[in-house]
mmCIF file of C-alpha atoms (C1' of nucleotides) in Angstrom:
data_model
loop_
_atom_site.group_PDB
_atom_site.id
_atom_site.type_symbol
_atom_site.label_atom_id
_atom_site.label_comp_id
_atom_site.label_asym_id
_atom_site.label_seq_id
_atom_site.Cartn_x
_atom_site.Cartn_y
_atom_site.Cartn_z
ATOM 1 C CA MET A 15 -0.006 -12.819 -12.599
ATOM 2 C CA ILE A 16 -1.975 -9.360 -11.320
ATOM 3 C CA ASP A 17 -0.933 -7.316 -14.298
ATOM 4 C CA CYS A 18 -4.232 -6.388 -14.511
ATOM 5 C CA SER A 19 -4.119 -7.032 -18.249
ATOM 6 C CA ALA A 20 -7.654 -7.228 -17.845
ATOM 7 C CA MET A 21 -7.874 -3.901 -18.535
ATOM 8 C CA LYS A 22 -7.713 -3.879 -21.990
ATOM 9 C CA GLN A 23 -10.495 -5.942 -22.254
ATOM 10 C CA ASN A 24 -13.631 -4.350 -22.464
ATOM 11 C CA LYS A 25 -15.389 -7.144 -21.268
ATOM 12 C CA ARG A 26 -15.112 -6.568 -17.766
ATOM 13 C CA VAL A 27 -15.042 -2.989 -15.545
ATOM 14 C CA PRO A 28 -11.970 -2.135 -14.554
ATOM 15 C CA THR A 29 -11.232 -3.560 -11.157
ATOM 16 C CA PHE A 30 -9.510 -2.443 -8.023
ATOM 17 C CA CYS A 31 -5.994 -2.916 -9.387
ATOM 18 C CA GLU A 32 -6.685 -1.755 -12.115
ATOM 19 C CA LYS A 33 -8.168 1.498 -10.929
ATOM 20 C CA VAL A 34 -5.393 1.675 -8.487
ATOM 21 C CA LEU A 35 -3.043 1.516 -11.177
ATOM 22 C CA GLN A 36 -4.376 4.206 -13.294
ATOM 23 C CA VAL A 37 -4.677 6.538 -10.093
ATOM 24 C CA VAL A 38 -0.846 5.792 -9.387
ATOM 25 C CA ARG A 39 0.066 6.332 -13.034
ATOM 26 C CA MET A 40 -2.008 9.698 -13.091
ATOM 27 C CA ILE A 41 0.784 11.175 -10.363
ATOM 28 C CA PRO A 42 2.560 13.854 -11.906
ATOM 29 C CA LYS A 43 6.627 13.341 -11.385
ATOM 30 C CA GLY A 44 7.367 15.759 -8.498
ATOM 31 C CA LYS A 45 4.693 14.778 -6.448
ATOM 32 C CA VAL A 46 3.544 11.501 -4.349
ATOM 33 C CA MET A 47 0.343 9.912 -3.304
ATOM 34 C CA THR A 48 0.126 8.363 -0.162
ATOM 35 C CA TYR A 49 -1.657 4.381 -0.512
ATOM 36 C CA ALA A 50 -4.350 5.596 1.610
ATOM 37 C CA ALA A 51 -4.664 8.149 -1.430
ATOM 38 C CA VAL A 52 -4.609 5.511 -3.850
ATOM 39 C CA ALA A 53 -6.872 2.944 -2.178
ATOM 40 C CA ARG A 54 -9.772 5.897 -1.813
ATOM 41 C CA MET A 55 -9.530 7.097 -5.897
ATOM 42 C CA ALA A 56 -9.802 3.074 -6.305
ATOM 43 C CA GLY A 57 -13.047 2.889 -4.692
ATOM 44 C CA SER A 58 -11.735 1.289 -1.444
ATOM 45 C CA PRO A 59 -10.707 3.520 1.198
ATOM 46 C CA HIS A 60 -9.563 0.830 3.134
ATOM 47 C CA ALA A 61 -8.172 -0.988 0.904
ATOM 48 C CA SER A 62 -4.252 0.926 1.342
ATOM 49 C CA ARG A 63 -2.507 -2.640 1.964
ATOM 50 C CA ALA A 64 -4.137 -4.050 -1.273
ATOM 51 C CA VAL A 65 -2.717 -1.108 -3.081
ATOM 52 C CA GLY A 66 0.713 -2.318 -1.596
ATOM 53 C CA THR A 67 0.218 -5.762 -2.453
ATOM 54 C CA ILE A 68 -1.068 -4.700 -5.861
ATOM 55 C CA MET A 69 2.154 -2.537 -6.553
ATOM 56 C CA ARG A 70 4.732 -5.168 -5.077
ATOM 57 C CA LYS A 71 3.916 -7.816 -7.578
ATOM 58 C CA ASN A 72 2.531 -5.601 -10.322
ATOM 59 C CA TYR A 73 5.593 -3.000 -10.204
ATOM 60 C CA ASP A 74 5.233 -1.859 -14.231
ATOM 61 C CA ALA A 75 7.476 1.110 -15.875
ATOM 62 C CA THR A 76 3.882 2.756 -16.496
ATOM 63 C CA VAL A 77 3.469 2.850 -12.735
ATOM 64 C CA PRO A 78 5.763 4.790 -10.824
ATOM 65 C CA CYS A 79 5.157 3.260 -7.712
ATOM 66 C CA HIS A 80 7.825 4.658 -6.144
ATOM 67 C CA ARG A 81 5.695 8.022 -5.997
ATOM 68 C CA VAL A 82 3.381 6.190 -3.411
ATOM 69 C CA VAL A 83 4.351 6.371 0.271
ATOM 70 C CA CYS A 84 2.662 5.861 3.234
ATOM 71 C CA SER A 85 0.165 8.200 5.069
ATOM 72 C CA ASN A 86 2.645 9.443 7.863
ATOM 73 C CA GLY A 87 5.147 10.304 5.123
ATOM 74 C CA SER A 88 7.524 7.161 5.293
ATOM 75 C CA VAL A 89 8.610 6.214 1.722
ATOM 76 C CA GLY A 90 7.836 2.679 2.936
ATOM 77 C CA GLU A 91 9.086 -0.191 0.727
ATOM 78 C CA TYR A 92 10.497 -0.360 -2.690
ATOM 79 C CA ASN A 93 10.590 -3.743 -5.213
ATOM 80 C CA ARG A 94 13.598 -2.034 -6.703
ATOM 81 C CA GLY A 95 15.832 -1.898 -3.633
ATOM 82 C CA GLY A 96 14.738 -1.070 -0.787
ATOM 83 C CA GLY A 97 13.214 2.658 0.572
ATOM 84 C CA GLU A 98 16.036 4.281 0.291
ATOM 85 C CA VAL A 99 16.201 3.630 -3.450
ATOM 86 C CA LYS A 100 12.388 4.729 -3.176
ATOM 87 C CA LEU A 101 13.385 7.798 -1.058
ATOM 88 C CA ASP A 102 16.531 8.879 -3.617
ATOM 89 C CA ILE A 103 14.228 8.317 -7.034
ATOM 90 C CA LEU A 104 11.779 10.851 -5.371
ATOM 91 C CA LYS A 105 14.600 13.450 -4.412
ATOM 92 C CA LYS A 106 15.362 13.464 -8.069
ATOM 93 C CA GLU A 107 11.985 13.616 -8.723
ATOM 94 C CA GLY A 108 11.816 16.708 -7.356
ATOM 95 C CA VAL A 109 9.627 15.497 -4.212
ATOM 96 C CA ILE A 110 9.581 18.320 -0.805
ATOM 97 C CA PHE A 111 11.246 16.477 1.793
ATOM 98 C CA ARG A 112 10.039 17.020 5.276
ATOM 99 C CA ASP A 113 12.813 14.882 6.760
ATOM 100 C CA ARG A 114 15.446 12.641 5.048
ATOM 101 C CA LEU A 115 13.255 9.471 5.559
ATOM 102 C CA HIS A 116 9.857 11.430 5.386
ATOM 103 C CA VAL A 117 7.903 12.856 2.483
ATOM 104 C CA VAL A 118 5.878 16.202 2.383
ATOM 105 C CA VAL A 119 2.280 14.554 1.609
ATOM 106 C "C1'" DG B 26 -13.126 -22.098 -1.646
ATOM 107 C "C1'" DC B 27 -10.863 -21.054 2.615
ATOM 108 C "C1'" DG B 28 -7.093 -18.986 5.352
ATOM 109 C "C1'" DC B 29 -2.453 -16.635 5.033
ATOM 110 C "C1'" DT B 30 0.511 -13.026 4.381
ATOM 111 C "C1'" DG B 31 1.459 -7.702 3.041
ATOM 112 C "C1'" DA B 32 5.324 -2.081 -0.261
ATOM 113 C "C1'" DC B 33 -0.254 0.054 5.375
ATOM 114 C "C1'" DT B 34 -3.319 2.932 8.573
ATOM 115 C "C1'" DG B 35 -5.384 4.394 12.840
ATOM 116 C "C1'" DT B 36 -5.792 4.360 17.637
ATOM 117 C "C1'" DC B 37 -4.493 3.078 22.592
ATOM 118 C "C1'" DA B 38 -1.286 3.055 26.055
ATOM 119 C "C1'" DA C 25 6.028 11.613 20.787
ATOM 120 C "C1'" DT C 26 7.143 7.098 20.285
ATOM 121 C "C1'" DG C 27 5.728 2.043 20.936
ATOM 122 C "C1'" DA C 28 2.814 -1.883 20.182
ATOM 123 C "C1'" DC C 29 -2.061 -3.742 18.513
ATOM 124 C "C1'" DA C 30 -5.895 -4.547 15.684
ATOM 125 C "C1'" DG C 31 -8.381 -3.795 11.093
ATOM 126 C "C1'" DC C 32 -9.125 -3.884 6.747
ATOM 127 C "C1'" DC C 33 -8.640 -5.467 1.074
ATOM 128 C "C1'" DA C 34 -6.592 -8.038 -2.258
ATOM 129 C "C1'" DG C 35 -4.066 -11.474 -4.411
ATOM 130 C "C1'" DC C 36 -1.861 -16.468 -4.025
ATOM 131 C "C1'" DG C 37 -1.369 -21.195 -2.116
#
DNA sequence: GCGCTGACTGTCA
DNA sequence: ATGACAGCCAGCG
């Protein structure tokens, strides 16, 4: 399970997934971050896919993964009910939408 | 320890 | 501007 529970342990340094979760957790309401941005903040600018992989498996209540979108503005996929639900959540959060399916990043 | 897959990204046609 | 291809990172079997 990649819930990154290791983060609790002071035994090892924060791993990529831990950083990713932390970054996503920092995203304020009404704002969205791209996978690339999160990956970059995590320390791997090209690990956007890894970010998605982590989110998919490690969906957490403290980690608003629905606020993480693609660099092209698409909300991408969502583990909770597809991009439609994700998009709807973002709208409720107050995120500015460029189009019906594209978010302003 | 190796190989495949995936909530992506960027470039070429 | 739209469609297709290849590349990269981390997790999982």
